[in-house]
XYZ file of N, CA and C in Angstrom:
357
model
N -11.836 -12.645 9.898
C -11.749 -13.286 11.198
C -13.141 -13.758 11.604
N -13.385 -14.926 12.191
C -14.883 -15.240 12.834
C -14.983 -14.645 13.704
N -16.671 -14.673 13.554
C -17.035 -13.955 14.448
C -17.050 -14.334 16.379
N -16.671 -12.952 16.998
C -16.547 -13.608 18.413
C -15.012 -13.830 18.753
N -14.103 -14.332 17.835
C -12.518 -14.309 17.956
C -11.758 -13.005 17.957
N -11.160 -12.895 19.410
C -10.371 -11.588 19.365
C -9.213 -11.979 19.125
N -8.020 -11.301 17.780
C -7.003 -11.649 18.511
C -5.687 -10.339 18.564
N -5.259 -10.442 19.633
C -4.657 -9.313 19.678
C -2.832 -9.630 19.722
N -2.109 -8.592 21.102
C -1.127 -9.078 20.538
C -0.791 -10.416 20.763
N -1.171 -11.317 22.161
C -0.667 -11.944 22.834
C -1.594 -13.442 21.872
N -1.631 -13.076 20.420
C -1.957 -14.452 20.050
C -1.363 -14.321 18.244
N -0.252 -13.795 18.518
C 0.662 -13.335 17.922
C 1.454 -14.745 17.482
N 2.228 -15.480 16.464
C 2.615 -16.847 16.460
C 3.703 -17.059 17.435
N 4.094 -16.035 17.976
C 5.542 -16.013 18.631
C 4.926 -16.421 19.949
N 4.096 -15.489 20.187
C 3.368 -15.785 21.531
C 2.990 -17.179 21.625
N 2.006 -17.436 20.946
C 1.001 -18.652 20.827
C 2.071 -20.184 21.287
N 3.164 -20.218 20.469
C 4.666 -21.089 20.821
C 5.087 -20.838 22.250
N 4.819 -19.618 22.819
C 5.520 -19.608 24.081
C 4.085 -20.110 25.106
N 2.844 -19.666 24.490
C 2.174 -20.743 25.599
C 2.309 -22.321 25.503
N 2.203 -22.637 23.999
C 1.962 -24.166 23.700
C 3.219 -25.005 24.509
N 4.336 -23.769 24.870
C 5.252 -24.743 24.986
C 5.106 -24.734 27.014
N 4.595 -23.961 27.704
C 4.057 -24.023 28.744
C 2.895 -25.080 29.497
N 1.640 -25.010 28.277
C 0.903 -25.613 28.398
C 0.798 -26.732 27.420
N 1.218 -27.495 26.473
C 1.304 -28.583 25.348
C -0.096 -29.363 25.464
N -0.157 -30.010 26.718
C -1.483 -30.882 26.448
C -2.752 -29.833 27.102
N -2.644 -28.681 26.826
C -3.879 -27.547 27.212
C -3.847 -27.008 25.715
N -3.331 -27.619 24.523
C -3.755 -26.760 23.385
C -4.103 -28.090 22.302
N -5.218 -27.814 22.190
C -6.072 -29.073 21.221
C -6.594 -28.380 19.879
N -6.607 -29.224 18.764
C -6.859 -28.793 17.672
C -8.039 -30.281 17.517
N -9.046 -29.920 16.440
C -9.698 -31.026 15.798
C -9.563 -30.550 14.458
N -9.338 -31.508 13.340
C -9.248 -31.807 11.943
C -10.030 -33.005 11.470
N -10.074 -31.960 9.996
C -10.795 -32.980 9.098
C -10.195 -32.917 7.902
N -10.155 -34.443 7.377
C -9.167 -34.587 5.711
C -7.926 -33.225 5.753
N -7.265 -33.782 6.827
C -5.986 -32.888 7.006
C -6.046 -31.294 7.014
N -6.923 -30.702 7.958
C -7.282 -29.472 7.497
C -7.743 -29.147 9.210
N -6.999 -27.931 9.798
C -7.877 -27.740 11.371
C -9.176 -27.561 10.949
N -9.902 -27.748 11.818
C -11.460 -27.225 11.548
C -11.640 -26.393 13.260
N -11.083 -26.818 14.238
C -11.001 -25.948 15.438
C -10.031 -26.129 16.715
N -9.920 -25.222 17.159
C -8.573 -25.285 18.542
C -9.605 -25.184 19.655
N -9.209 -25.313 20.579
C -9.350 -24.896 21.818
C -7.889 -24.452 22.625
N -7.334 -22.948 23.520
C -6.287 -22.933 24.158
C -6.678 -22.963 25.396
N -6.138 -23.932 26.670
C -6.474 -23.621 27.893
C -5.007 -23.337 28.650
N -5.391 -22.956 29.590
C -3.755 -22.856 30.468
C -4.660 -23.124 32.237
N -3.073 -23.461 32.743
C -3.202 -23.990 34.043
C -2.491 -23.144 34.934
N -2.614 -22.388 36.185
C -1.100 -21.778 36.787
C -0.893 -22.746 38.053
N -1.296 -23.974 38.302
C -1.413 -24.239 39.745
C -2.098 -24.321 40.535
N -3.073 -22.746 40.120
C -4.469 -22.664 41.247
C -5.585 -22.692 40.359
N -5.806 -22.164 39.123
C -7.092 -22.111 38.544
C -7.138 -22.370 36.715
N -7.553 -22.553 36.191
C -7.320 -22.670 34.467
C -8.677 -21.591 33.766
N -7.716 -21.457 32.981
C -8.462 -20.525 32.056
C -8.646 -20.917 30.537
N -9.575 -20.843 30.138
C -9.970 -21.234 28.342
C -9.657 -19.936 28.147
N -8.790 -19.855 27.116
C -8.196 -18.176 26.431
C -8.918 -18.801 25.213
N -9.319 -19.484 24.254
C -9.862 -19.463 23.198
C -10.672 -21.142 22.872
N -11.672 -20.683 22.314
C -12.502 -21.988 21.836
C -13.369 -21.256 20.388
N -12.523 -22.455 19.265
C -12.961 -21.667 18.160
C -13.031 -22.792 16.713
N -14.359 -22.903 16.369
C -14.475 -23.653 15.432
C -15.098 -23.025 14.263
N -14.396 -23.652 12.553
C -14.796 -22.928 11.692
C -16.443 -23.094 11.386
N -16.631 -21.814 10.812
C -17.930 -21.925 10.579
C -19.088 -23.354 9.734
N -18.281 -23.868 8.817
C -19.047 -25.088 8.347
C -19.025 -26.373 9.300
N -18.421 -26.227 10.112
C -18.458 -27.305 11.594
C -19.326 -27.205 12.350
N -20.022 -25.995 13.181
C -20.397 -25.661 14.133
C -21.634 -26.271 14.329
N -21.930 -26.690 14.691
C -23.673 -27.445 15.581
C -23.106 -28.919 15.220
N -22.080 -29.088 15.095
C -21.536 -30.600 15.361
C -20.985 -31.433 16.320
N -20.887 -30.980 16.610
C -20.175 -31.044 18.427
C -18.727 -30.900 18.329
N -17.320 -30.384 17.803
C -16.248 -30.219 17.480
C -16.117 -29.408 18.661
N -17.094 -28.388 18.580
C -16.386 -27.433 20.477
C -16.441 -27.913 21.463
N -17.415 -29.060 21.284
C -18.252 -30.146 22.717
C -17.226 -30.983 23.123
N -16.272 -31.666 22.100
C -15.725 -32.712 22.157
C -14.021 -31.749 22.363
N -14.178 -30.913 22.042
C -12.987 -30.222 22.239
C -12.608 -30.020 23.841
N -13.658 -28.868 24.234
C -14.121 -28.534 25.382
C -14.310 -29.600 26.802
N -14.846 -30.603 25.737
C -14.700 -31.974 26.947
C -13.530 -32.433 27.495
N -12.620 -32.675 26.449
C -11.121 -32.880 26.794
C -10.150 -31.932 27.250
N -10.397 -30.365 27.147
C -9.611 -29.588 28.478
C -10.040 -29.225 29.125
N -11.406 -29.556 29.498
C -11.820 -29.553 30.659
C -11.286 -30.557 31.665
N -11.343 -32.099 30.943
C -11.351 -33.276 31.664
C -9.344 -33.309 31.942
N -8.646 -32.594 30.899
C -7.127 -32.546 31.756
C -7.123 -31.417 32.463
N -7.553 -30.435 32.258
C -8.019 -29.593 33.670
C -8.026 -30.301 34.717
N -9.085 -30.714 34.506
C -9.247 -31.653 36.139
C -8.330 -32.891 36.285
N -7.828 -33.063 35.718
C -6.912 -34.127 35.769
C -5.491 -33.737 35.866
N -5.465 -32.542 36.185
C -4.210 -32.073 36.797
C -4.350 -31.109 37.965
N -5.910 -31.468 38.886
C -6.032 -31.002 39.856
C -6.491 -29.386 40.241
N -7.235 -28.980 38.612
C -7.763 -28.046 38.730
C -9.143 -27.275 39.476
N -9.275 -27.172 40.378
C -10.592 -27.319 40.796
C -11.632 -26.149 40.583
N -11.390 -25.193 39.428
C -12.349 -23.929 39.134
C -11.582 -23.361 37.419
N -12.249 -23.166 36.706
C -11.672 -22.752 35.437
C -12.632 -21.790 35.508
N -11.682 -20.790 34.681
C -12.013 -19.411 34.318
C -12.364 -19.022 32.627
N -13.171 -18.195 31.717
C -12.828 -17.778 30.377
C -13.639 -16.469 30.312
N -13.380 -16.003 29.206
C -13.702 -14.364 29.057
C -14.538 -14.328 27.535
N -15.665 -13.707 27.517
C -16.499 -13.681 26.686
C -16.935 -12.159 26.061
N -16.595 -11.671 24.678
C -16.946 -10.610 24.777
C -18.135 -10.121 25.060
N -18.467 -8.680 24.971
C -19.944 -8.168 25.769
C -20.727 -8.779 24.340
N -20.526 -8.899 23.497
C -21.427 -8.829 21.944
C -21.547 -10.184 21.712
N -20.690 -10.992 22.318
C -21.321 -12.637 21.618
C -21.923 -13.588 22.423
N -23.686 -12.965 22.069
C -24.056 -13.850 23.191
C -24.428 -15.027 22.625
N -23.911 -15.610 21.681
C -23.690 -16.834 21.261
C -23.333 -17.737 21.597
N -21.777 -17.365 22.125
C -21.035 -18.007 23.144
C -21.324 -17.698 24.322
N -21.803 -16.841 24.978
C -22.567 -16.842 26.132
C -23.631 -17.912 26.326
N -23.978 -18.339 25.554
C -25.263 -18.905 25.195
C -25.026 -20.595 25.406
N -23.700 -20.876 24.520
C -23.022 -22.079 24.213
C -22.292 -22.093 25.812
N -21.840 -21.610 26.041
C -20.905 -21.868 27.504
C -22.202 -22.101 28.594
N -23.170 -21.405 28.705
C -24.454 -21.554 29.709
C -24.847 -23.094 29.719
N -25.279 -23.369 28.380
C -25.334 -24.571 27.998
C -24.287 -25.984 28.698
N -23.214 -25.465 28.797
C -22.417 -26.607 28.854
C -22.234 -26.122 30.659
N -23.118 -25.206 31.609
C -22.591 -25.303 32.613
C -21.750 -24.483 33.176
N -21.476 -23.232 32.418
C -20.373 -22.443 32.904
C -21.613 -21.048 33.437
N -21.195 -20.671 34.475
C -22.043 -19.224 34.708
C -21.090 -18.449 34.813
N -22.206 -17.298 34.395
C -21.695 -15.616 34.797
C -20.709 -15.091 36.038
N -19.862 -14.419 35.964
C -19.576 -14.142 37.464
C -19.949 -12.535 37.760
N -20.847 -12.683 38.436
C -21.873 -11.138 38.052
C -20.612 -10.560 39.600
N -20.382 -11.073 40.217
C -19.236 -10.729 42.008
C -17.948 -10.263 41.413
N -17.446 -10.043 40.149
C -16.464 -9.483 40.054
C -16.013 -8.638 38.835
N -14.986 -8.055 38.957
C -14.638 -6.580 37.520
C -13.261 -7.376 36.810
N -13.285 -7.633 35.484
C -12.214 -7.810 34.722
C -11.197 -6.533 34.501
N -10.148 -6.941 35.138
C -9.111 -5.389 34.727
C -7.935 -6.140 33.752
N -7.265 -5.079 33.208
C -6.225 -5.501 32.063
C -5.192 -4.395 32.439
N -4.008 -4.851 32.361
C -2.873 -3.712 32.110
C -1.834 -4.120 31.050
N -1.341 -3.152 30.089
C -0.315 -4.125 28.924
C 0.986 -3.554 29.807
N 1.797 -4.783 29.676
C 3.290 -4.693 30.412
C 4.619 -4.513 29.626
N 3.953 -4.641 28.416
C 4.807 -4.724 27.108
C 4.435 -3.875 25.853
């Protein structure tokens, strides 16, 4: 698995179909010579959007494939009236901490991430 990609249950193929089919134009792939090279998943509820994953293979990366990814659900984000997006970064990759700073996204040092499994 690359590094920085969690995936647990809820990115499961069964799952992954039940968001795509929620969100369709919030799940982007880029390819090369017929082959993904990276996704991005975003989702929308109405009030806020969240990037659940941004992930490009390793011989891509410093190419702009996350840039150009990232640009476009951001830009239907906002184009479906999103006015604040949310994403979750583990404590260990400050890589992507690093890459998201870059493009404009800050910390939210004002609040606690909680989780409960319902299933």
């Amino acid at each position: 698995m690359e590094k920085g990609v969690n995936v647990g249950r809820s990115d499961m193929p069964a799952e992954i179909e039940k968001k795509i089919s929620r969100d369709p134009d919030l799940f982007l792939i880029a390819e090369a010579d017929d082959c993904i090279i990276g996704s991005v998943m975003g989702g929308f509820d109405g009030r806020r959007g969240l990037i659940y994953h941004l992930a490009v293979a390793a011989p891509f990366r410093e190419m702009g494939v996350g840039s150009r990814l990232m640009d476009e659900v951001e830009a239907r984000l906002r184009a479906k009236g999103c006015l604040k997006c949310f994403l979750l970064v583990k404590n260990d990759n400050t890589e992507a901490e690093l890459y998201y700073q870059r493009r404009g996204w800050k910390p939210m040092n004002s609040v606690h991430i909680f989780g409960k499994e319902l299933q």
